[in-house]
C-alpha positions as CSV (number, residue, x, y, z in Angstrom):
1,X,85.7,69.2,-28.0
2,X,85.2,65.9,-25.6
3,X,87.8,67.4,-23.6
4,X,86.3,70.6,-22.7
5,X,84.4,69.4,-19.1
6,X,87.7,67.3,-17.9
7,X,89.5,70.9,-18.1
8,X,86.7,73.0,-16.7
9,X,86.6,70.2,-14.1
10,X,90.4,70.1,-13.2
11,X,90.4,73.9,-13.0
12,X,87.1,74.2,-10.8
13,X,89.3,71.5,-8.6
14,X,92.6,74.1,-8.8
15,X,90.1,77.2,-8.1
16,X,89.2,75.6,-5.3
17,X,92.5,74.2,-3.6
18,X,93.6,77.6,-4.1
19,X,90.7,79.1,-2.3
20,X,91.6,76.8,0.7
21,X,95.3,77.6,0.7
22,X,94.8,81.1,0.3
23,X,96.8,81.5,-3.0
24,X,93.9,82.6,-4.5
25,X,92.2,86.2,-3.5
26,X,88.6,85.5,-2.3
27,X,86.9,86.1,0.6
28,X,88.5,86.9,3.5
29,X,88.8,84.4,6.2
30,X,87.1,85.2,9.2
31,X,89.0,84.9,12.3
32,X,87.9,82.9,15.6
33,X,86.5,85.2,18.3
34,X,88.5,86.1,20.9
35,X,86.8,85.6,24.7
36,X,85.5,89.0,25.6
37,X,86.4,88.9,29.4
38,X,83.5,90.9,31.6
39,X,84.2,94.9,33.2
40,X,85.9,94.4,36.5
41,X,82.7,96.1,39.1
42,X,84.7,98.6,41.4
43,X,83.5,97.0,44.5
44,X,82.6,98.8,47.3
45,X,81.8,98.1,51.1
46,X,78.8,96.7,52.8
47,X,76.7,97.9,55.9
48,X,79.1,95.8,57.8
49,X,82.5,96.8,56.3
50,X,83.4,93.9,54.4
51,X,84.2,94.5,50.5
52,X,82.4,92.4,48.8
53,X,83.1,91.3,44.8
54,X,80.1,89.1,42.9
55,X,82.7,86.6,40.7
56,X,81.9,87.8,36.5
57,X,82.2,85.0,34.0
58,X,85.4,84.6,32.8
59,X,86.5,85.4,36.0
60,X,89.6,83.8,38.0
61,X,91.1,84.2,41.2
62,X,94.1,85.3,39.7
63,X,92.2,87.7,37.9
64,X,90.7,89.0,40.8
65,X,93.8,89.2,43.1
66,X,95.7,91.0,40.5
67,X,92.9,93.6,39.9
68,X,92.1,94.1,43.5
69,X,95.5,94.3,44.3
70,X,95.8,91.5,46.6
71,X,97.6,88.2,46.4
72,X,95.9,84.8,45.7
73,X,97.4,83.6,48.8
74,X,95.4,86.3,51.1
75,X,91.9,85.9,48.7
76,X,92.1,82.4,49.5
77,X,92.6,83.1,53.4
78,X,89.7,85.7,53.4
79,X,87.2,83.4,51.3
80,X,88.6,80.3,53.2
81,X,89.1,78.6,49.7
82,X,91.6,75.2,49.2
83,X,94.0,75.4,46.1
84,X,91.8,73.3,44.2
85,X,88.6,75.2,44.7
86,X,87.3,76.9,41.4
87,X,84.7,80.5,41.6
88,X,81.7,80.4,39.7
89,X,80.0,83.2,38.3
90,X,77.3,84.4,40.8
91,X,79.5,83.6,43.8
92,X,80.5,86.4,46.3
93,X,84.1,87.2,47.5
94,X,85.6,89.3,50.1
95,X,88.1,91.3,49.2
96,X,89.0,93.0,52.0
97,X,87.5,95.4,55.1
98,X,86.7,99.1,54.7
99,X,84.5,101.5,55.6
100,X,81.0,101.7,55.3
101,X,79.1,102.4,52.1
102,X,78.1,106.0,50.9
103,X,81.4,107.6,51.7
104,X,80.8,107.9,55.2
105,X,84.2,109.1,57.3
106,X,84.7,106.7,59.8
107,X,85.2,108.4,63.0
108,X,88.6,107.6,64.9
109,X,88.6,106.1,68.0
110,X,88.8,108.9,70.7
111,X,91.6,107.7,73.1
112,X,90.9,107.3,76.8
113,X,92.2,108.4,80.1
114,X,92.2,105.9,82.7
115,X,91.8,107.3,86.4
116,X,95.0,107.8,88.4
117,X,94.3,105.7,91.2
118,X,95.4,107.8,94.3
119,X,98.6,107.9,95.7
120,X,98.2,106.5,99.7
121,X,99.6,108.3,102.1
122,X,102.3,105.9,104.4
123,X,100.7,105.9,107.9
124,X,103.4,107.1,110.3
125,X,105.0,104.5,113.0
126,X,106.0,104.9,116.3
127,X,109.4,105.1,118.1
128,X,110.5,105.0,121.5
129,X,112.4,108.2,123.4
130,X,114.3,107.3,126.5
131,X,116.2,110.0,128.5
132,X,118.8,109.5,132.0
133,X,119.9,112.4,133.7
134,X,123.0,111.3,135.7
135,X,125.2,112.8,138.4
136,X,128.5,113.3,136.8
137,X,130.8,112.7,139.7
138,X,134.1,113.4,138.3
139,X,132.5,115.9,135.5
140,X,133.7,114.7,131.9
141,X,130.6,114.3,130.5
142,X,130.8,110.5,130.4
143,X,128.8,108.5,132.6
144,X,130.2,105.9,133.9
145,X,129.3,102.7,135.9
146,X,128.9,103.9,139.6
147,X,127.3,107.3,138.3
148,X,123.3,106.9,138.8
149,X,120.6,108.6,138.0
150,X,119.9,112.1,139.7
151,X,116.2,112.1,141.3
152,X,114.8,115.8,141.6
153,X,114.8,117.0,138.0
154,X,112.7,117.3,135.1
155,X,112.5,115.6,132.0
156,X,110.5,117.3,128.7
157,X,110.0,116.0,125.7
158,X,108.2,117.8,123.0
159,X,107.7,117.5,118.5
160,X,108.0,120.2,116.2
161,X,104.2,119.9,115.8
162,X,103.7,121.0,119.1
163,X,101.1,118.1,119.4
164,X,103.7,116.7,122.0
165,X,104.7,118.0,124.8
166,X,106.1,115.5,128.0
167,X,107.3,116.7,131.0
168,X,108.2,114.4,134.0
169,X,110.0,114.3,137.2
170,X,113.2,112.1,136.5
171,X,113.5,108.8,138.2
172,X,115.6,108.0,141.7
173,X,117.8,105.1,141.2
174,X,116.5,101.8,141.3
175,X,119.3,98.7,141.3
176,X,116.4,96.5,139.8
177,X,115.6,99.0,136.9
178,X,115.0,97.2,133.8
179,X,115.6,100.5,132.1
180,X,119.4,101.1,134.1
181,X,117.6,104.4,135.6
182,X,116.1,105.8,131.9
183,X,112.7,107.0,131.5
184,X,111.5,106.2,128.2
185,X,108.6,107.1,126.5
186,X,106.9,104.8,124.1
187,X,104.4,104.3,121.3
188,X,105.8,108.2,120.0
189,X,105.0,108.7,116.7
190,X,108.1,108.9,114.5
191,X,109.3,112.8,113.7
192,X,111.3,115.5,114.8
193,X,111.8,116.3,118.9
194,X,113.5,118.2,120.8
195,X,114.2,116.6,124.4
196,X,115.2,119.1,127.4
197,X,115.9,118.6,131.1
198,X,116.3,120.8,133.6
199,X,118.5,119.7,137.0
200,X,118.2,119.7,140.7
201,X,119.1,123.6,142.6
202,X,122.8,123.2,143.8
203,X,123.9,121.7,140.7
204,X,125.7,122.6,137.6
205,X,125.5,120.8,133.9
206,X,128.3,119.1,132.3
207,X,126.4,118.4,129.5
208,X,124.0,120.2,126.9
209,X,120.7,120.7,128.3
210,X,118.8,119.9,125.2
211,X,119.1,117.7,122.4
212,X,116.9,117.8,119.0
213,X,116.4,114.3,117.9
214,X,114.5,112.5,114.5
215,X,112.8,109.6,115.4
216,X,112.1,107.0,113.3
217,X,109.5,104.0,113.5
218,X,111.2,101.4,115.2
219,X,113.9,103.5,116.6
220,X,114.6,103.2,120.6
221,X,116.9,106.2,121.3
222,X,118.6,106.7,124.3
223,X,119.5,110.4,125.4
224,X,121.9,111.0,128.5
225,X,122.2,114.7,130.1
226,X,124.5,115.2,133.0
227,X,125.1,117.4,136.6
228,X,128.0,117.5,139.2
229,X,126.8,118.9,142.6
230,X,128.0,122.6,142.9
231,X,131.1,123.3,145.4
232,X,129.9,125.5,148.0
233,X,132.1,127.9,149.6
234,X,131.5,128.7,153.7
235,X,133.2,132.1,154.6
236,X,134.2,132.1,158.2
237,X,133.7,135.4,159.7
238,X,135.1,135.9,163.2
239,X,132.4,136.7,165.8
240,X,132.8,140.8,166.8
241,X,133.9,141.6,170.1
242,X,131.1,142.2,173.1
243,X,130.9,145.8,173.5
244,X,130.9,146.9,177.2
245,X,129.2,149.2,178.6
246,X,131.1,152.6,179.9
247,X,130.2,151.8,184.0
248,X,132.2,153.0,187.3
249,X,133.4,150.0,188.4
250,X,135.6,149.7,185.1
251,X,136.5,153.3,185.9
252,X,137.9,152.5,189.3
253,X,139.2,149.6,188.2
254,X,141.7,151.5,185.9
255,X,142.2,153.7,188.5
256,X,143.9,151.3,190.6
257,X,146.0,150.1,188.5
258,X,147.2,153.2,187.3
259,X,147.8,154.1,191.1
260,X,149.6,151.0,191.7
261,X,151.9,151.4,188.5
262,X,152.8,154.5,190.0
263,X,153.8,153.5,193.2
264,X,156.0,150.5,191.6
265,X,157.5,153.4,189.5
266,X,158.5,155.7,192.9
267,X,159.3,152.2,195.1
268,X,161.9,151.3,192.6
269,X,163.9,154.7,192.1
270,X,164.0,155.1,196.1
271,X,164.9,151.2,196.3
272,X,168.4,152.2,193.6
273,X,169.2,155.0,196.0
């Protein structure tokens, strides 16, 4: 019977070793707690926009990128964070920009209409409108070298406007004429005219009388208009025989001779016999 404790002790020792390799049924183990990570907040935005998160424990910036739907990279650049950096609890991040808080529809911006700045108007320039009316001496239209300029005409010059209207007497010739016999009008303003001239009595045109011209600022035009002196024909009439009078002395005057023819007549039968 001296035995007995040494085998209650060596089973007491096997009851146990059991119990702490699990061989043996007993209590069950309990099992270390798992962390229990924090609710994510659904953030919302601020007076001023921004959407702000308050960092839970537990919390990680991978956490927080992957819930928020944003990468780590742009939470980093929004919260201006190094790769080292570490949130604590407490601290505040910005996730992003949105409207205000409460719901509020933010109002789109209304697009503008800038001012159509007015169209200027180009101010017209002015031309110059010179006009020779020569005496065609051989008549083809063409003036040539020794054919002047025909003095005792007129020269008008008028625009479709009818806020121009020129009329002159056209120029003698003048050897020292800068102009070679033209008149010219200046400081016109540029347009549509028509240009006339009408020529001395006792000639006839060998040109166009008129001539509709467009003048543009700048421009010096040059319009010639020709005459050739009309050939007059003199008819001769023969001057009519003096009428004379019926008097006696005519009368007696035929008598005689009508005597004498007679007495030739009778002197030259009786002469034959």
């Amino acid at each position: 019977m001296k035995k007995t404790p040494w085998i209650l002790a060596l089973v007491c020792a096997l009851v146990l070793s059991g119990l702490a390799l699990g061989l043996i049924p007993g209590a069950p183990a309990q099992a270390a707690p798992n962390p229990q990570l924090t609710n994510f907040p659904t953030p919302t935005p601020g007076s001023d926009g921004r959407i702000i998160y308050i960092v839970q424990p537990g919390d990680t910036l991978w956490r927080i990128a992957a819930v928020a739907g944003i990468s780590v990279a742009d939470l980093r650049d929004l919260n201006f964070l190094d790769p080292d950096d570490v949130v604590q609890p407490g601290q505040q991040l910005v996730l992003g920009l949105g409207g205000p808080a409460g719901g509020e529809a933010t109002q789109a911006p209304v697009a503008t209409q800038e001012p159509l700045e007015p169209t200027l108007t180009p101010i017209p320039g002015n031309g110059t409108l010179c006009v020779l009316l020569f005496e065609d001496i051989n008549g083809d239209s063409m003036r040539q070298e020794e054919e002047i300029s025909l003095a005792g005409g007129a020269i008008n010059i008028s625009n479709r406007e009818a806020t121009v209207s020129i009329t002159v007497d056209t120029p003698a010739h003048d050897p020292n004429s800068e102009t070679a016999d033209y008149y010219c009008e200046e400081g016109l303003q540029e347009g549509d005219y028509n240009v006339s001239v009408a020529i001395p009595e006792g000639y006839n045109p060998t040109t166009a009388l008129n001539s509709p011209v467009e003048l543009l600022a700048g421009d010096i035009t040059y319009l010639t208009f020709g005459a050739q002196a009309g050939s007059a024909v003199i008819e001769e009439t023969a001057p009519a025989p003096e009428s004379i009078g019926n008097t006696p002395l005519l009368g007696i005057v035929g008598l005689v001779l009508l005597l004498g023819g007679i007495g030739l007549g009778v002197y030259s039968v009786w002469f034959r016999k």
